[in-house]
Coordinates of C-alpha atoms in Angstrom, one line a residue:
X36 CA 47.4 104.8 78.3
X37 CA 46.8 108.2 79.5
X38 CA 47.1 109.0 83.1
X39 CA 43.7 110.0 84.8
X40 CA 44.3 112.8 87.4
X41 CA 41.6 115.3 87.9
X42 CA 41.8 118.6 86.3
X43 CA 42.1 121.8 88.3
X44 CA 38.2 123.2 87.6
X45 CA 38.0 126.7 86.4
X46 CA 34.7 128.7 84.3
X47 CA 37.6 130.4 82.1
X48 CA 40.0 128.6 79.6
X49 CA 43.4 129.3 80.4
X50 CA 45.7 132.0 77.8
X51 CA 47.7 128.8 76.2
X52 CA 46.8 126.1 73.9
X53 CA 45.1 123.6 76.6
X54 CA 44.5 120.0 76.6
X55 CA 40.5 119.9 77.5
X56 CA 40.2 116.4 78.3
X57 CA 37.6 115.8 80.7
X58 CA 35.3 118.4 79.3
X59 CA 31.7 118.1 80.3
X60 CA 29.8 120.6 78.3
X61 CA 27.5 123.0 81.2
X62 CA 29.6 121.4 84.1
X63 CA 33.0 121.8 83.3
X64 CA 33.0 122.9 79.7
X65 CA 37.0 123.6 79.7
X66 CA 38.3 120.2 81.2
X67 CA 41.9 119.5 81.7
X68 CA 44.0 123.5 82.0
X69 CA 47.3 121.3 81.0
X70 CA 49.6 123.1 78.9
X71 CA 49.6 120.9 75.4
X72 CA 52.6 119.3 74.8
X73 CA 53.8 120.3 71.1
X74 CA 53.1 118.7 68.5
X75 CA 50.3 116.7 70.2
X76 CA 46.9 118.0 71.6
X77 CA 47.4 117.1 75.4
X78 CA 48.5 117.8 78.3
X79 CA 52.0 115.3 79.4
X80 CA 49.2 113.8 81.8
X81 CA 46.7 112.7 79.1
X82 CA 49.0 112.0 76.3
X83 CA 48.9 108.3 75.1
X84 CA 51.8 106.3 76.4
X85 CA 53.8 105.8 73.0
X86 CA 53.3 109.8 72.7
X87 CA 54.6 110.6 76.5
X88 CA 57.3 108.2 75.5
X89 CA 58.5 110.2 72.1
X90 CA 57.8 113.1 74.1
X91 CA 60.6 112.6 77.3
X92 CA 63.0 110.6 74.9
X93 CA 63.3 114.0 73.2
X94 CA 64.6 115.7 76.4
X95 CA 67.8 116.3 77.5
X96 CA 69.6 118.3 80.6
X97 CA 68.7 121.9 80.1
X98 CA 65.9 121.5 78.1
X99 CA 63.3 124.1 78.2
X100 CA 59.7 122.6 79.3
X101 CA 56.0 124.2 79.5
X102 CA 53.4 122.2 81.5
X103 CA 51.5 125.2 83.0
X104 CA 48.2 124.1 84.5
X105 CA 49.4 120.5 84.3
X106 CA 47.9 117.8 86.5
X107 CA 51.3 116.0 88.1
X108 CA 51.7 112.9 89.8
X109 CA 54.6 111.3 91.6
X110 CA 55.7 109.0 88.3
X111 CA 55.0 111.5 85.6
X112 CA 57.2 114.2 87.6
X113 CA 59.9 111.8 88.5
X114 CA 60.0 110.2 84.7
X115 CA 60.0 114.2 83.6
X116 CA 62.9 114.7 85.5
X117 CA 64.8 111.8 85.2
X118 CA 65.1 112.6 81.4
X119 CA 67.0 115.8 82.3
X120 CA 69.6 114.7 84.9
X121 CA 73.1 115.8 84.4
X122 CA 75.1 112.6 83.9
X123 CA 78.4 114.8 85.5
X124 CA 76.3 116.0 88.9
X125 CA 73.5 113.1 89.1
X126 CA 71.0 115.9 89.5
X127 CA 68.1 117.6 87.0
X128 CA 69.4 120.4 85.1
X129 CA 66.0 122.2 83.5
X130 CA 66.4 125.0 81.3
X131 CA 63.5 127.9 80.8
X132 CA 60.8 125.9 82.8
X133 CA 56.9 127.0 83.4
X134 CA 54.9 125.0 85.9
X135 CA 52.4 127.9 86.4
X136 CA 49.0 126.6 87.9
X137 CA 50.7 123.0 88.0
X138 CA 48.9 121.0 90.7
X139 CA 51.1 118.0 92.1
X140 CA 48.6 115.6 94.0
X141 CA 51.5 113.3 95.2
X142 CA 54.7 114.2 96.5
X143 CA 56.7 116.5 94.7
X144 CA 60.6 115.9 94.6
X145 CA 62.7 118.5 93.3
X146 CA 65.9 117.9 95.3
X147 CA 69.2 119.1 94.1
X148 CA 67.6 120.2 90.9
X149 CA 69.1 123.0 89.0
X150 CA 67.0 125.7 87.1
X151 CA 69.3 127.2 85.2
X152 CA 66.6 129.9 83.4
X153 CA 63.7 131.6 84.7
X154 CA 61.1 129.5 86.5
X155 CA 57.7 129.9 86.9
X156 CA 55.2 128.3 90.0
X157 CA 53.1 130.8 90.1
X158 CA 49.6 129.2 91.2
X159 CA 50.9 125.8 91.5
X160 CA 48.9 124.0 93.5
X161 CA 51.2 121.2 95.7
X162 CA 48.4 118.9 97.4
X163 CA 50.9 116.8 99.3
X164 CA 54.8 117.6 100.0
X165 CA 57.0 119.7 98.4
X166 CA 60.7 119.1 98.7
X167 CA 63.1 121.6 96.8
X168 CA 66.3 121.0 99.4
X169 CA 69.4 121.9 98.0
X170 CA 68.1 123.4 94.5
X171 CA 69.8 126.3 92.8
X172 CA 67.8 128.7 90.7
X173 CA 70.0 130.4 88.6
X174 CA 67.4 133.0 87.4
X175 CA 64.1 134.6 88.2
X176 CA 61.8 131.8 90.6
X177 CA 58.1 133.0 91.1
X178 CA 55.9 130.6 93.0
X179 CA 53.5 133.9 93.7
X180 CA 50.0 132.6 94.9
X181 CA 51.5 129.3 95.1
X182 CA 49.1 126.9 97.5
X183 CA 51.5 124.4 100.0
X184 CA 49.1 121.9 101.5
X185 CA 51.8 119.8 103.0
X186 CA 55.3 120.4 103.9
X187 CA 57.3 122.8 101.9
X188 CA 61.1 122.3 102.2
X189 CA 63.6 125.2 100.7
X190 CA 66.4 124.1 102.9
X191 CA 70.1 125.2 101.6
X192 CA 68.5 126.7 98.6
X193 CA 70.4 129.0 96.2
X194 CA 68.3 131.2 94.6
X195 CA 70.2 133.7 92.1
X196 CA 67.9 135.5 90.9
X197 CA 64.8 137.1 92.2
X198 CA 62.3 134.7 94.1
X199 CA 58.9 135.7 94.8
X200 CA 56.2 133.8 96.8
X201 CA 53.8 136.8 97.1
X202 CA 51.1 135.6 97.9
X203 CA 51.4 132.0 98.5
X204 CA 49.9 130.1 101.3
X205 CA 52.1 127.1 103.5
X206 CA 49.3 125.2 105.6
X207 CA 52.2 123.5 106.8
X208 CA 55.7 123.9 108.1
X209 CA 57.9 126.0 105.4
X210 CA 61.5 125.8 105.9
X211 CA 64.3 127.9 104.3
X212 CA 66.9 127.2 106.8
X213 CA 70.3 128.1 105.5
X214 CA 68.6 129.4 102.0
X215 CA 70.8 132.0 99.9
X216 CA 68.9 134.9 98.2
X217 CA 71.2 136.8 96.5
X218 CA 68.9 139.3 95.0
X219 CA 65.1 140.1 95.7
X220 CA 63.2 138.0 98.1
X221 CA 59.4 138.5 97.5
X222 CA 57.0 137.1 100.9
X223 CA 54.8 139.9 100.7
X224 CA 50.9 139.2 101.7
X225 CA 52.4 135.4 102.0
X226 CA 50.6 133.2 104.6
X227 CA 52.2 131.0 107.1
X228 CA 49.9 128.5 109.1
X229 CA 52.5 126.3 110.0
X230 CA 56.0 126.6 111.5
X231 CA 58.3 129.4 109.0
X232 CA 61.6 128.2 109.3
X233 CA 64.3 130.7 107.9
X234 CA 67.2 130.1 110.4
X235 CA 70.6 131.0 109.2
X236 CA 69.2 132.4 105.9
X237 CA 71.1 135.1 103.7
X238 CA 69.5 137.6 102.1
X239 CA 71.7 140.0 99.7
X240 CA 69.0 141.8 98.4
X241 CA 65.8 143.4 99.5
X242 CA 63.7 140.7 101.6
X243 CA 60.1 141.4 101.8
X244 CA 57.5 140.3 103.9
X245 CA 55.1 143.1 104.1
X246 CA 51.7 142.2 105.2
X247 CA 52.7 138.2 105.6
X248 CA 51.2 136.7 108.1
X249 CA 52.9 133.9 110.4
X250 CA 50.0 131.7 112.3
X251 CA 52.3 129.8 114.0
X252 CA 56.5 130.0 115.0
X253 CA 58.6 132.7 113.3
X254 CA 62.0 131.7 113.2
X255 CA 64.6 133.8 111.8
X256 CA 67.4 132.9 114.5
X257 CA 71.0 133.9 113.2
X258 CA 69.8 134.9 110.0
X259 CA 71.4 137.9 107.5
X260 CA 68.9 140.6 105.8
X261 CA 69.6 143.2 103.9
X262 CA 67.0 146.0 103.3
X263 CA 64.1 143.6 105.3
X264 CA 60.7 144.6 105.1
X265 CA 58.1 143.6 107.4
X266 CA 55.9 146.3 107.5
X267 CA 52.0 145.6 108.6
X268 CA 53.6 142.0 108.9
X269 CA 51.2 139.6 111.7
X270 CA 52.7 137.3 114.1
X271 CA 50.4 135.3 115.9
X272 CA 52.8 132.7 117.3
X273 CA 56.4 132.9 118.8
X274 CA 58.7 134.9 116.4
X275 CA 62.7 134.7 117.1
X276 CA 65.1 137.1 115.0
X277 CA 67.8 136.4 118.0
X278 CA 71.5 136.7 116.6
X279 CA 70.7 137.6 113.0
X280 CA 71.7 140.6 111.6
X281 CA 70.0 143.4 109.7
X282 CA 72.8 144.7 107.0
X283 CA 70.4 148.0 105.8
X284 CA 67.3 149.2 107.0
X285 CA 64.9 146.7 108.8
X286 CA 61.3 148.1 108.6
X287 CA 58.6 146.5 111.4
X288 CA 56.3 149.5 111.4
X289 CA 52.8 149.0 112.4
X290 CA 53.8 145.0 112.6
X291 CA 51.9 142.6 115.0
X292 CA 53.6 140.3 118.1
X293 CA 50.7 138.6 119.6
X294 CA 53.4 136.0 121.3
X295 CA 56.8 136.8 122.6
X296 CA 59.0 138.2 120.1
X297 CA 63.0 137.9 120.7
X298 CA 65.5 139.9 118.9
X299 CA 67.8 139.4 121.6
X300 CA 71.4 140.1 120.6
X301 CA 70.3 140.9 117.0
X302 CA 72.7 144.1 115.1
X303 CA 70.8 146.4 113.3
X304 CA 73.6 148.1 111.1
X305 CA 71.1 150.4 109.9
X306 CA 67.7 152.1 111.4
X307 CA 65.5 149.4 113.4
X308 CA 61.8 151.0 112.4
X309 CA 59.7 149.6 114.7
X310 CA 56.8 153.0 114.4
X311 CA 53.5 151.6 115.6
X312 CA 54.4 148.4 116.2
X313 CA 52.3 145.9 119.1
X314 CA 53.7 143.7 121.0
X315 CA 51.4 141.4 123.0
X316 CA 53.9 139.5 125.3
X317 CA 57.4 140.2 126.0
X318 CA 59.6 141.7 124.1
X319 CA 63.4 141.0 124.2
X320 CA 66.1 143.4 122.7
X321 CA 68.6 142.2 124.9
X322 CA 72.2 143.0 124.0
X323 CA 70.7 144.3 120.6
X324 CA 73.1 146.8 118.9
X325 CA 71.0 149.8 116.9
X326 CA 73.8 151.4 115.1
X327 CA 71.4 153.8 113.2
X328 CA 68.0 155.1 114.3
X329 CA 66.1 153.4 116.7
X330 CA 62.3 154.1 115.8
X331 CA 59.9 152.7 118.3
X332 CA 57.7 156.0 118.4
X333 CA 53.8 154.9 119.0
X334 CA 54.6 151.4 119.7
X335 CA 52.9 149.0 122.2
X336 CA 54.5 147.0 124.8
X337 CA 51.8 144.7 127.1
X338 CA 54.6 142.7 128.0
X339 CA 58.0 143.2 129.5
X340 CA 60.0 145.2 127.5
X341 CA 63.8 144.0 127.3
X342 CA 66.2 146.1 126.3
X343 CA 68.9 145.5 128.9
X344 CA 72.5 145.6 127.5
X345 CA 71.5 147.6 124.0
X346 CA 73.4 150.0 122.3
X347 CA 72.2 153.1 121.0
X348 CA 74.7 154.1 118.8
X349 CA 72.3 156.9 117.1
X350 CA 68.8 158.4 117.5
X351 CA 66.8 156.2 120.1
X352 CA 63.0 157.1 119.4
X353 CA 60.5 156.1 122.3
X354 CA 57.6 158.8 121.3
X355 CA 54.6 158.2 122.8
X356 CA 55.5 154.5 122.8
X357 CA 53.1 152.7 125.7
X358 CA 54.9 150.1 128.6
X359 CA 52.1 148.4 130.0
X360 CA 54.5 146.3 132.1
X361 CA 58.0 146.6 132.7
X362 CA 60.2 148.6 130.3
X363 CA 63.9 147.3 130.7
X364 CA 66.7 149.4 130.1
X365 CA 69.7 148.0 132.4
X366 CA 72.9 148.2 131.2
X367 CA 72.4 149.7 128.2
X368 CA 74.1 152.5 126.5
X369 CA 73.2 155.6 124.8
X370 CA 75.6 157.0 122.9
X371 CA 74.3 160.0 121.0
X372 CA 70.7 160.4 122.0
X373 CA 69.3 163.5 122.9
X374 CA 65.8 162.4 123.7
X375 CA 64.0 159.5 125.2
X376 CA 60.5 160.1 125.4
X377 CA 57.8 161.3 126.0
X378 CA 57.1 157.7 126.9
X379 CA 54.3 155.7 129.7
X380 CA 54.9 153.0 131.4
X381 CA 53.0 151.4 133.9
X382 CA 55.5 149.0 135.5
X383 CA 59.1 149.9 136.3
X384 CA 61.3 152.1 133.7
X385 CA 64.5 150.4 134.6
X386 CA 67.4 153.0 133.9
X387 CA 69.9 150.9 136.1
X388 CA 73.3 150.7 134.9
X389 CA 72.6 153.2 131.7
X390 CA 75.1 155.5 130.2
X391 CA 74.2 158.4 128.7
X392 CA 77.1 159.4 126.2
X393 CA 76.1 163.2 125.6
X394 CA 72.8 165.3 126.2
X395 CA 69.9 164.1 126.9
X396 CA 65.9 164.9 128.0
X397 CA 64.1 162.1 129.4
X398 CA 60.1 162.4 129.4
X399 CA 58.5 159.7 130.8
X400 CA 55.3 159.1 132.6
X401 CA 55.6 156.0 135.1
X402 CA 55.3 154.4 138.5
X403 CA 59.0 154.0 138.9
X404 CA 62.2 154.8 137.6
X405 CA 65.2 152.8 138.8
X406 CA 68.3 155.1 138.4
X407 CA 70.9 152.6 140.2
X408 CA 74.6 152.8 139.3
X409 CA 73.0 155.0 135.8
X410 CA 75.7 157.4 134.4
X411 CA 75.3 160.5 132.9
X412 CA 78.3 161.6 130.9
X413 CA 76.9 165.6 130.2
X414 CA 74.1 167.3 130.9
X415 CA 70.5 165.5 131.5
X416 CA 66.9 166.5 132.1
X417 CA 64.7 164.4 133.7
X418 CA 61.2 165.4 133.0
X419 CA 58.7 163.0 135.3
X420 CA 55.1 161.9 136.1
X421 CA 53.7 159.5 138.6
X422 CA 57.1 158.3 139.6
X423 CA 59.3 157.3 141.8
X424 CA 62.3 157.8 141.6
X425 CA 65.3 155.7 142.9
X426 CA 69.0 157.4 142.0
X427 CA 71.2 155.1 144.6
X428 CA 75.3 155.0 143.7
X429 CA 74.3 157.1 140.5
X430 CA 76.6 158.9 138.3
X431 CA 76.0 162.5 138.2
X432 CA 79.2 164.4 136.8
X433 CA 77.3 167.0 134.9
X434 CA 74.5 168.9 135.8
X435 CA 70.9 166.7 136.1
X436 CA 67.7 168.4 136.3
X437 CA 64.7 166.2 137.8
X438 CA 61.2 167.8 137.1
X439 CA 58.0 166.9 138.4
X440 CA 55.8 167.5 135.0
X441 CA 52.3 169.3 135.9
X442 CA 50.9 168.8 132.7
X443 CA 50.6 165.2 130.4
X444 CA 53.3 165.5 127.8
X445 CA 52.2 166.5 124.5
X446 CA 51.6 162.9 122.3
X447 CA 52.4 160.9 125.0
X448 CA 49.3 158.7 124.4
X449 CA 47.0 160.6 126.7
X450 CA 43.5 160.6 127.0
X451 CA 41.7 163.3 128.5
X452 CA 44.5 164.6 129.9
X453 CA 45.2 161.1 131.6
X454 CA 48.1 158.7 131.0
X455 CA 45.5 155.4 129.7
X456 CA 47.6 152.8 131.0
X457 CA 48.2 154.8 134.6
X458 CA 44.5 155.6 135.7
X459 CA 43.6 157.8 138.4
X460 CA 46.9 157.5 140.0
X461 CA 49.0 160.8 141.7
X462 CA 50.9 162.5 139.0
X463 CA 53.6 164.0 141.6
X464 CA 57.0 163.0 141.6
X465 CA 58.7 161.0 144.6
X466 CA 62.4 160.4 145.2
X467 CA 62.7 157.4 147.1
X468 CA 66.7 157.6 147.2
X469 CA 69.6 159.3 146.7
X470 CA 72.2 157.0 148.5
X471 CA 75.5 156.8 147.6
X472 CA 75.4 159.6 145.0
X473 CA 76.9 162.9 144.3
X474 CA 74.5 165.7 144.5
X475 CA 76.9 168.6 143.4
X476 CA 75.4 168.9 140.4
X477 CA 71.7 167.8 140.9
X478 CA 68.9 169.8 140.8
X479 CA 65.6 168.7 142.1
X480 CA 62.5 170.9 141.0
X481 CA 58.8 170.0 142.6
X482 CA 59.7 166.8 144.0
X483 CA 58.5 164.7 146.9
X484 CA 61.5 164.3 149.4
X485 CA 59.4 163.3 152.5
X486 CA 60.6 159.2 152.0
X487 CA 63.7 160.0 150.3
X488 CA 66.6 157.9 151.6
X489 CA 70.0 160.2 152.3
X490 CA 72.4 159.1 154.2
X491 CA 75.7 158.4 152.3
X492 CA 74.4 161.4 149.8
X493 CA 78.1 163.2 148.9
X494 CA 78.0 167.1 148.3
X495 CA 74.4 166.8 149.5
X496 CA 74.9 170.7 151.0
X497 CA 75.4 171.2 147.5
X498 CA 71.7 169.6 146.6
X499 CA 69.6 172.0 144.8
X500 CA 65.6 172.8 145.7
X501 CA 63.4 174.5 143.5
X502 CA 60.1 174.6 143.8
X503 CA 58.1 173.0 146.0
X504 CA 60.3 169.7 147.4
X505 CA 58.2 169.0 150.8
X506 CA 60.2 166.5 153.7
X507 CA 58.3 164.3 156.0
X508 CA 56.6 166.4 159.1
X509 CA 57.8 165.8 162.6
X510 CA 56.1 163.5 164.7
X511 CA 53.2 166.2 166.1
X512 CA 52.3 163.7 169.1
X513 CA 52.8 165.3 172.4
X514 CA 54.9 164.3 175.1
X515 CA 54.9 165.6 179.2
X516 CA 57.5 167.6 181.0
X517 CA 56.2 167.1 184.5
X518 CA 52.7 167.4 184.6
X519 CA 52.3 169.4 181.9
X520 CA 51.9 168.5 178.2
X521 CA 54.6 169.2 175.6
X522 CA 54.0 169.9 172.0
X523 CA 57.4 169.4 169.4
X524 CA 58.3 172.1 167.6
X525 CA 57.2 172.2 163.8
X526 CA 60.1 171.1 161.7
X527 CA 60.4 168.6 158.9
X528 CA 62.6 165.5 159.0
X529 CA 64.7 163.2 156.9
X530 CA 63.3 159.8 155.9
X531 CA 66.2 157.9 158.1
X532 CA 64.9 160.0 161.7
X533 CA 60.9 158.3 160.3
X534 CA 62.7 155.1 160.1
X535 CA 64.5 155.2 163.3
X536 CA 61.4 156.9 165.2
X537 CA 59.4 153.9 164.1
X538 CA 61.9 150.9 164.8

């Protein structure tokens, strides 16, 4: 007898021969969408039992099938597939096969099944779970617009040709831990609402999630990309790129981190475009190799910022990007960049530890710079507001120019001539220490010395002032000689005579 599932409902027929059963004229005038199976005039669901019988005994491994629009349950699929499985591998082996706007109300089971043609899912509708785990799709596989209700497993898939899920929506957990894609991989405008799950997944070709959104955990952890593209891409949960590896150009520009996004040690052997990006917790670069262009122009950080222990092997591009918090840069290295900046940051701009590998101009707008151990190996100019500055056991072999900036820098994200994120606060420049450095070759141009920290200071004879670079008055309280009052001579002092006069 003819299996009873009900039809997906639609006001227009679909383009193929379709089964109709279930038609109710005004209501549902086109009925059952399935795909009729030749020579008969339903769908594989509604045939009569001794026609579905003819019908799979007909089949064999590699067979080509069309059951677009076909209402599937658990038995029909499994009985579909058993008629094709290989006797030599134990698995299905389909040929061309077409399952567009297929809707599978039980669990559907594709494990270990070969496509060896071009595949179709496009619109496929999979009310309960779908399980393609260890599959291998020899040719084309679209499952654009595809709806997961349940979980969608494409663990340890192989797909050969180009796969697309533009489009499609996962209410559930997806996984494609340890899937091969060794040509086009299509996520574009996809939706994640559960967990996506594409650990240790390879990706020869170009992988593209441009405008997908991911509700919930991104996980890409130790994964290899190609050309990835992630542009206008939202992540409103926890998304975790540590380890993997970019092979070409990796495009985040204009993307969304509402949650902590980690591409800790992650190798970007190409340019890292990260232009407009926001981040809304921390994000980690740790130990993260950029070895082309490193765009972060206009981005937002309202986290921390970690990109202690990076390398810079090319252009390092911080225009106008925005720290709200801390913006971490200890122990990272610059090889070749000859700008960083103009940048704000509200927290601490951590420098500590940095090489500089040739020329540089820093511009950067912020409370505090930490300058500890930093090494400049040629020339630098340090263009400042707001800060201050700490440059204890630093590095200074080649000449270094520290400015106090009178004016916001041009694009810096200003607004009305003030830094957003650092109010109403004093634009002047402070050094708080020069400790343990050498100051042959350091010029300090309109720069607050009054609390600055010298003793240990090598070459500091050799320190040179420009501009205005005030020291801390003299204490001007007087003092008697006999019984008449003294007044101290007007002279300015170091920071250390404050320090000792109040102890």
């Amino acid at each position: 007898m003819p299996i009873h599932v009900a039809p997906a409902s639609s006001p227009e027929p679909p383009l193929w021969p379709y089964c109709g059963s279930g038609a109710v004229e005004v209501r549902d005038p086109v009925g059952c969408r399935g795909r009729r199976v030749d020579p008969y005039g339903e769908c594989l669901a509604h045939l009569a039992d001794a026609d579905r019988a003819a019908y799979l005994d007909g089949l064999v491994p590699g067979s080509r099938l069309d059951h677009r629009g076909t209402p599937f349950t658990g038995d029909t699929l499994w009985r579909l597939l058993d008629r094709l499985r290989d006797r030599a591998t134990g698995e299905p082996r389909l040929g061309a096969a077409f399952f567009k706007d297929a809707v599978f109300s039980t669990r559907a089971v594709f494990n270990g099944a070969v496509f060896s043609a071009r595949t179709v899912f496009d619109g496929a509708v999979f009310s309960a779970e779908a399980d393609f785990g260890g599959a291998a799709f020899s040719s084309y596989a679209g499952f654009g617009g595809a709806a997961f209700s349940a979980g969608a497993g494409f663990g340890e898939v192989t797909f050969s040709g180009g796969a697309v899920f533009d489009e499609a929506e996962f209410s559930q957990e997806a996984v494609f831990r340890r899937t091969r894609f060794t040509a086009h991989a299509g996520f574009r405008q996809t939706r994640f609402r559960g967990n996506a799950v594409f650990d240790e997944a390879v990706v020869s070709g170009e992988a593209a999630y441009d405008g997908a959104v991911f509700a919930a955990r991104a996980e890409f952890g130790r994964a290899v990309l190609d050309r990835a593209m992630f542009r206008g891409a939202a992540f409103a949960g926890v998304a975790s790129f540590a380890g993997s590896r970019f092979a070409a150009r990796a495009d985040f520009e204009e993307a969304v981190f509402a949650a902590d996004a980690g591409f800790d040690r992650v190798v970007f052997s190409a340019d890292g475009a990260f232009t407009g990006a926001a981040f809304g917790a921390r994000a980690g670069f740790s130990a993260a190799g950029f070895e082309g262009c490193a765009g972060f122009d206009r981005a937002v950080f309202s986290g921390r910022a970690g990109f202690d222990g990076a390398v810079f092997s090319g252009r390092a591009g911080f225009d106008a990007a925005v720290f709200a918090a801390e913006a971490g840069f200890s122990g990272a290295v610059f090889e070749t960049a000859a700008r960083l900046g103009p940048l704000t940051c509200r927290g601490v701009l951590d420098l500590s530890g940095v090489r500089f590998g040739g020329p540089v101009t820093i511009e950067a707008a912020t409370t505090r710079l930490a300058c500890g151990r930093t090494r400049w190996e040629s020339t630098a100019a340090l263009r400042l507001r707001y800060a201050t500055v700490d440059l204890s056991d630093a590095v200074i072999d080649h000449p270094v120019s520290i400015t106090a900036q009178a004016r916001p820098f041009a694009g810096a994200g200003e607004t009305d001539g003030a830094e957003p994120v650092l109010g109403d606060a004093d634009p002047g420049v402070r050094m708080a220490s020069l400790r343990g450095a050498d100051a042959a070759h350091l010029m300090l141009q309109d720069i607050d010395l009054s609390g600055c920290l010298l003793s240990g200071t090598v070459h500091l004879d050799q320190l040179r002032l420009e501009g205005d670079c005030p020291l801390a008055p003299a204490p001007s309280r007087p003092y008697r000689r006999g019984l008449l009052p003294v007044w101290p001579a007007v002279r300015r002092t170091l920071a250390e005579e404050q320090h000792w006069r109040a102890a």
